[in-house]
Short mmCIF file of C-alpha atoms in Angstrom, two decimals:
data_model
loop_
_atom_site.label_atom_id
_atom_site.label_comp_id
_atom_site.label_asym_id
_atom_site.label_seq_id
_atom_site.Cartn_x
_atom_site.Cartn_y
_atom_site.Cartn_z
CA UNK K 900 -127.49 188.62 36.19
CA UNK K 901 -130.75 187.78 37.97
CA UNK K 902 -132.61 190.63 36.34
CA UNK K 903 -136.60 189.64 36.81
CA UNK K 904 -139.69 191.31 35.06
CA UNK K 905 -140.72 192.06 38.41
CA UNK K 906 -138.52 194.39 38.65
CA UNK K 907 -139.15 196.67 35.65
CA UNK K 908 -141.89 199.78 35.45
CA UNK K 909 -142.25 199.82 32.08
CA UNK K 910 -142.93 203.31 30.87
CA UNK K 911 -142.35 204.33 26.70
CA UNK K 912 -142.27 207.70 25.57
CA UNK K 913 -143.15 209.14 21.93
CA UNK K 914 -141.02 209.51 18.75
CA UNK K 915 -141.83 212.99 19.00
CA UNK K 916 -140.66 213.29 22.42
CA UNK K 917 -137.45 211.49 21.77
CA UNK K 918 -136.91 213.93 18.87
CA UNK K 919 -137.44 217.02 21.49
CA UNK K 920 -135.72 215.81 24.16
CA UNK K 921 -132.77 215.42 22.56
CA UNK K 922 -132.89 218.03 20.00
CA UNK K 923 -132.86 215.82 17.31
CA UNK K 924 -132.20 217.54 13.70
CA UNK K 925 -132.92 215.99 10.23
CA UNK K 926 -129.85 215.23 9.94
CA UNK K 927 -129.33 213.51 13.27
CA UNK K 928 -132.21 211.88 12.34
CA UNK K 929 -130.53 210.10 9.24
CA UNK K 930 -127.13 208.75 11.30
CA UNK K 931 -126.81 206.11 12.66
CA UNK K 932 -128.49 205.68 16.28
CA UNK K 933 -128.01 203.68 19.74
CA UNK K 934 -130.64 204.01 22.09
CA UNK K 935 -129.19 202.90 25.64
CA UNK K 936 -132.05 202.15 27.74
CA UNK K 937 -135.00 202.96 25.48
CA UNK K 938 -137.69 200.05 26.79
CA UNK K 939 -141.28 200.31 25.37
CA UNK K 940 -140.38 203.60 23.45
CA UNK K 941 -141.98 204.28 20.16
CA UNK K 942 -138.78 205.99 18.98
CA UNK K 943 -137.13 203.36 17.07
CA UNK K 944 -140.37 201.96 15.82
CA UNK K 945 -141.41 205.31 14.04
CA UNK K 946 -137.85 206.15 12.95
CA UNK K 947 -137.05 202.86 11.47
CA UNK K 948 -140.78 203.25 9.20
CA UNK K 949 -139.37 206.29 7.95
CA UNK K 950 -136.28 204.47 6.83
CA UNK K 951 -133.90 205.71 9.93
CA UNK K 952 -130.79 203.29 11.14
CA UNK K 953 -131.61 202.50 14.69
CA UNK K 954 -130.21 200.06 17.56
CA UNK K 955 -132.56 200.01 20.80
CA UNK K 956 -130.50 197.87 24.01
CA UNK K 957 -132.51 197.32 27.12
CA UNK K 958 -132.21 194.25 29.74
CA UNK K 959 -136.09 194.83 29.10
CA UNK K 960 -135.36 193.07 25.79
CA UNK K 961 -134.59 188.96 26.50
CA UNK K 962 -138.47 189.08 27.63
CA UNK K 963 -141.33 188.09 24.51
CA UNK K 964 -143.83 190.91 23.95
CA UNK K 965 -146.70 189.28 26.06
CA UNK K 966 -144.67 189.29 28.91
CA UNK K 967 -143.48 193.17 28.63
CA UNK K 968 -146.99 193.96 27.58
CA UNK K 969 -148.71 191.98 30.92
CA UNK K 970 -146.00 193.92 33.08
CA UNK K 971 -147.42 196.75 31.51
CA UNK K 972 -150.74 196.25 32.80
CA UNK K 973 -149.83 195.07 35.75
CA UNK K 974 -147.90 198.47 36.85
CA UNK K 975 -149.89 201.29 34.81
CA UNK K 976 -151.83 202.52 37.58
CA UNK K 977 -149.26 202.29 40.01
CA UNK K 978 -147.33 204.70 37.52
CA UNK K 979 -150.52 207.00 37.01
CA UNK K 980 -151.34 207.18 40.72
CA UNK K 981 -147.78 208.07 41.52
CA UNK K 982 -148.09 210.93 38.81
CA UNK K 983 -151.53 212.27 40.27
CA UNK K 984 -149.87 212.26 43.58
CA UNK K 985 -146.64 214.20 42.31
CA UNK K 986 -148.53 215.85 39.69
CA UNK K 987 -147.03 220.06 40.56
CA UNK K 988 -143.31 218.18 40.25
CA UNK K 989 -144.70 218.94 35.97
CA UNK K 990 -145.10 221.06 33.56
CA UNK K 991 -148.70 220.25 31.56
CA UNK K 992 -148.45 221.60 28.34
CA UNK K 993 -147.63 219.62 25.80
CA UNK K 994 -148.85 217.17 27.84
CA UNK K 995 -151.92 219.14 29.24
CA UNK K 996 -153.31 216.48 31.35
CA UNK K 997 -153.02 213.19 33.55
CA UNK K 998 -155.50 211.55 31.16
CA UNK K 999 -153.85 212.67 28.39
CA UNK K 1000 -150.12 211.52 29.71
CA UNK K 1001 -151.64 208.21 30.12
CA UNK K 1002 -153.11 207.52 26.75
CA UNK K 1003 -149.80 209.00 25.23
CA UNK K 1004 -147.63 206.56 27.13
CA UNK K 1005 -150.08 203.39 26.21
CA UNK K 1006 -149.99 204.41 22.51
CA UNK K 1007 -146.18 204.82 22.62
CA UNK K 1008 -145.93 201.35 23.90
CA UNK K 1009 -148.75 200.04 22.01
CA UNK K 1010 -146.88 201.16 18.90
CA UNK K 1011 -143.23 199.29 20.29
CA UNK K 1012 -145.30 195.92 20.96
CA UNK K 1013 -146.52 195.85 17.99
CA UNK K 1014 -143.78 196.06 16.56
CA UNK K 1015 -141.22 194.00 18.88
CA UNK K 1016 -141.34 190.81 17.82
CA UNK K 1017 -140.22 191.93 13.89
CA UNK K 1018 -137.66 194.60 15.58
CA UNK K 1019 -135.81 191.60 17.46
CA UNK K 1020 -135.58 189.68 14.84
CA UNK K 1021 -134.20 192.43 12.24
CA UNK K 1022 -131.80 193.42 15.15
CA UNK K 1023 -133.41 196.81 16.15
CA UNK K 1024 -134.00 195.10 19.78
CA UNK K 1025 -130.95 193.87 21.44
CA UNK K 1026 -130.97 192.67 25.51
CA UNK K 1027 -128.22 194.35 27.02
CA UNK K 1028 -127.69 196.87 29.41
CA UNK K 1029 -124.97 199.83 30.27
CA UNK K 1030 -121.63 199.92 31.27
CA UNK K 1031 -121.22 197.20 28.58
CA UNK K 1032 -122.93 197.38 25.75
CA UNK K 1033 -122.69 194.41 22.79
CA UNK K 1034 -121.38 196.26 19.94
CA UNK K 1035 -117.92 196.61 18.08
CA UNK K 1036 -115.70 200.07 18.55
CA UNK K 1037 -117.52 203.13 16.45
CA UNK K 1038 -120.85 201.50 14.95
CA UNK K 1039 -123.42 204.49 15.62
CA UNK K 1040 -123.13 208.02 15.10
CA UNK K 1041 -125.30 209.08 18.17
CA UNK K 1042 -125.94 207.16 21.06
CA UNK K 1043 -128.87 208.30 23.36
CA UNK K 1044 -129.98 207.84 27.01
CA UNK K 1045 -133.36 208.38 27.97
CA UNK K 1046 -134.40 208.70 31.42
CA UNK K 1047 -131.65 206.25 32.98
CA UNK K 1048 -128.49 207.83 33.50
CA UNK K 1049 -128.73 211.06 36.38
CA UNK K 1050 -132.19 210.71 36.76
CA UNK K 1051 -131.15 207.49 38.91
CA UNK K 1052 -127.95 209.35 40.73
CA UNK K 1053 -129.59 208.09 44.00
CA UNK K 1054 -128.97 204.28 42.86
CA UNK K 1055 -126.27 204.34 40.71
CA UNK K 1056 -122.79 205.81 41.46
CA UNK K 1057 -120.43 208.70 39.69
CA UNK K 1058 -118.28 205.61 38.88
CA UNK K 1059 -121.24 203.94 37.39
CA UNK K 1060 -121.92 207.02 35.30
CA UNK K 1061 -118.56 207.60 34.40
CA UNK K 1062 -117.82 204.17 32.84
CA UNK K 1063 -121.87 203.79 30.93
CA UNK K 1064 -120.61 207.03 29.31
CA UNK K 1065 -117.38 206.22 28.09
CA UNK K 1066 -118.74 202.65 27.08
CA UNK K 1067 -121.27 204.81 25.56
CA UNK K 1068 -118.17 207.06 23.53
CA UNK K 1069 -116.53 204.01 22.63
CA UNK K 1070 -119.36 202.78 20.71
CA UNK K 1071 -120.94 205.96 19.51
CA UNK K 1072 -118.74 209.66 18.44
CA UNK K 1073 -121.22 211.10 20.17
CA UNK K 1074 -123.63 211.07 23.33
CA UNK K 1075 -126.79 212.50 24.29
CA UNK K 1076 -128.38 212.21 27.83
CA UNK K 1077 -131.80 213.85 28.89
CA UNK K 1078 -132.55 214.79 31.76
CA UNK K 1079 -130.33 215.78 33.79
CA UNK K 1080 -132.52 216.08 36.89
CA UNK K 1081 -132.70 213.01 39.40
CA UNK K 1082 -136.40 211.78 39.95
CA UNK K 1083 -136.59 214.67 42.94
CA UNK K 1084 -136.30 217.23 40.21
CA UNK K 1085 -132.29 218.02 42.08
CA UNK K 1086 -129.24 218.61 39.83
CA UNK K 1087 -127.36 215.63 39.61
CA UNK K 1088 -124.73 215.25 42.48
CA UNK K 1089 -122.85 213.30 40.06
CA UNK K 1090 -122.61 215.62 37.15
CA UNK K 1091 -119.53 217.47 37.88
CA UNK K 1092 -117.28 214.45 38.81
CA UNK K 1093 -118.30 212.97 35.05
CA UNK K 1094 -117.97 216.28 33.32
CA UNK K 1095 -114.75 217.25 34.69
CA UNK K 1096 -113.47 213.44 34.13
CA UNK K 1097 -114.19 213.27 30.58
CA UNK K 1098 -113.58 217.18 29.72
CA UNK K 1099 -110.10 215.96 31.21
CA UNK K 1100 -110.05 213.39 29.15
CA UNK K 1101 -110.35 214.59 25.49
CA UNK K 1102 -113.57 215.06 25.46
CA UNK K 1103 -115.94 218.26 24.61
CA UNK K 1104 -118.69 218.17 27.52
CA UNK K 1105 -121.82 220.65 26.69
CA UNK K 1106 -125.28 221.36 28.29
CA UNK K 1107 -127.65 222.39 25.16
CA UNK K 1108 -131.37 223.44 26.47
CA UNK K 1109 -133.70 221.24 24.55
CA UNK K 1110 -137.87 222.10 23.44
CA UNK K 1111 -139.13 219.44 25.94
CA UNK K 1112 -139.93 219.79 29.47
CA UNK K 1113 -142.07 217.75 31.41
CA UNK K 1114 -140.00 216.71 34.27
CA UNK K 1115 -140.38 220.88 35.78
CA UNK K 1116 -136.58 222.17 35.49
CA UNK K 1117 -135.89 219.05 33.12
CA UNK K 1118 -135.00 220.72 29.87
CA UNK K 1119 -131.46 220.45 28.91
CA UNK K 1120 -129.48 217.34 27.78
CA UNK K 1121 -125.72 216.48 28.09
CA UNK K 1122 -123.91 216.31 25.24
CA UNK K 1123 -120.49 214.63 25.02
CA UNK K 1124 -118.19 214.41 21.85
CA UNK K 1125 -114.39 213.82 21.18
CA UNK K 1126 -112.57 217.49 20.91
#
């Protein structure tokens, strides 16, 4: 598919922002879980330690940890001057400062290298990447999207949304998307064509507000579920 390292920003979040940003309950916690997307994120690291069932599928993935972890260093300060640059686009308080944002992201992907090599062998890291994913008709409970899907509505088309979500409902009886902002902090241009579509379509098509905002405005998440 000619997809290079070179063209990756690798940036992982927390567990415990993956657990705010997309509401995540105890219970949810205990299904079984797809994260579309999820590159050097923590999240499936943490949650399969405290016995959780958890699938992470990025392109991100056919690459061996040195190589993710050099790209890392190669584009961190890229990433942190771009943040210091758009820094009033956030809200800091959870995160309370640049400094802080940094180590948090390092850790988080300090914590997924570390544990990368063990994940892809267990099957907890699988290359792949939306609209098709590589798994069988119904496996997970919940699948999730990070940080991909709207946020890149200047890139990727309604169509392209449209069929990453129902590949992501064919999979999984239920999907979760956060944000719902594009990286200009706008509302999606694409949201109503894939809401309508799939409310059309059998579907029940929610927007839940969510404890997390970073992103300023970026605190609710899409949920989508078969009526």
């Amino acid at each position: 598919m000619g997809f290079t390292l070179e063209k990756v920003v690798p940036w992982g979040r927390s567990y415990e922002e993956y657990v705010s940003m997309f509401g995540l309950s105890e219970v949810d916690l205990g299904l079984r879980i797809l994260g579309c997307g999820d590159g050097p994120a923590a999240f499936n690291t943490v949650l399969t330690k405290q016995g959780g069932n958890i699938v992470s599928v990025d392109p991100i993935y056919v690459f061996e940890a040195e190589q993710i972890r050099g790209r890392i260093s190669e584009t961190n300060e890229t990433v942190m001057a771009q943040m210091r640059k758009n820094q009033d686009d956030y809200v800091w308080e959870a995160i309370p400062s640049i400094e802080q944002l940094g180590s948090l992201r390092m850790s988080a992907m300090e914590i997924f290298l570390a544990d990368f090599d063990a994940g892809k062998y267990e099957g907890r890291y699988i290359p792949g990447e939306l609209p098709s994913l590589p798994f069988e008709n119904g496996k997970f409970d919940i699948a999730l999207s990070s940080h991909f899907l709207f946020l890149y509505s200047a890139h990727l088309s309604a169509e392209f949304h449209l069929q990453a979500l129902q590949e992501m409902l064919r999979v999984a009886r239920e999907v979760r998307v956060f944000p719902m902002l594009t990286l200009d902090g706008a509302s999606s241009t694409h949201l109503h064509f894939v809401t309508k579509h799939l409310a059309n379509h059998g579907f029940v098509v929610e927007i839940k507000r969510v404890p997390y905002e970073f992103q300023r405005g970026g605190n609710e998440m899409l949920v989508v579920k078969p009526v």
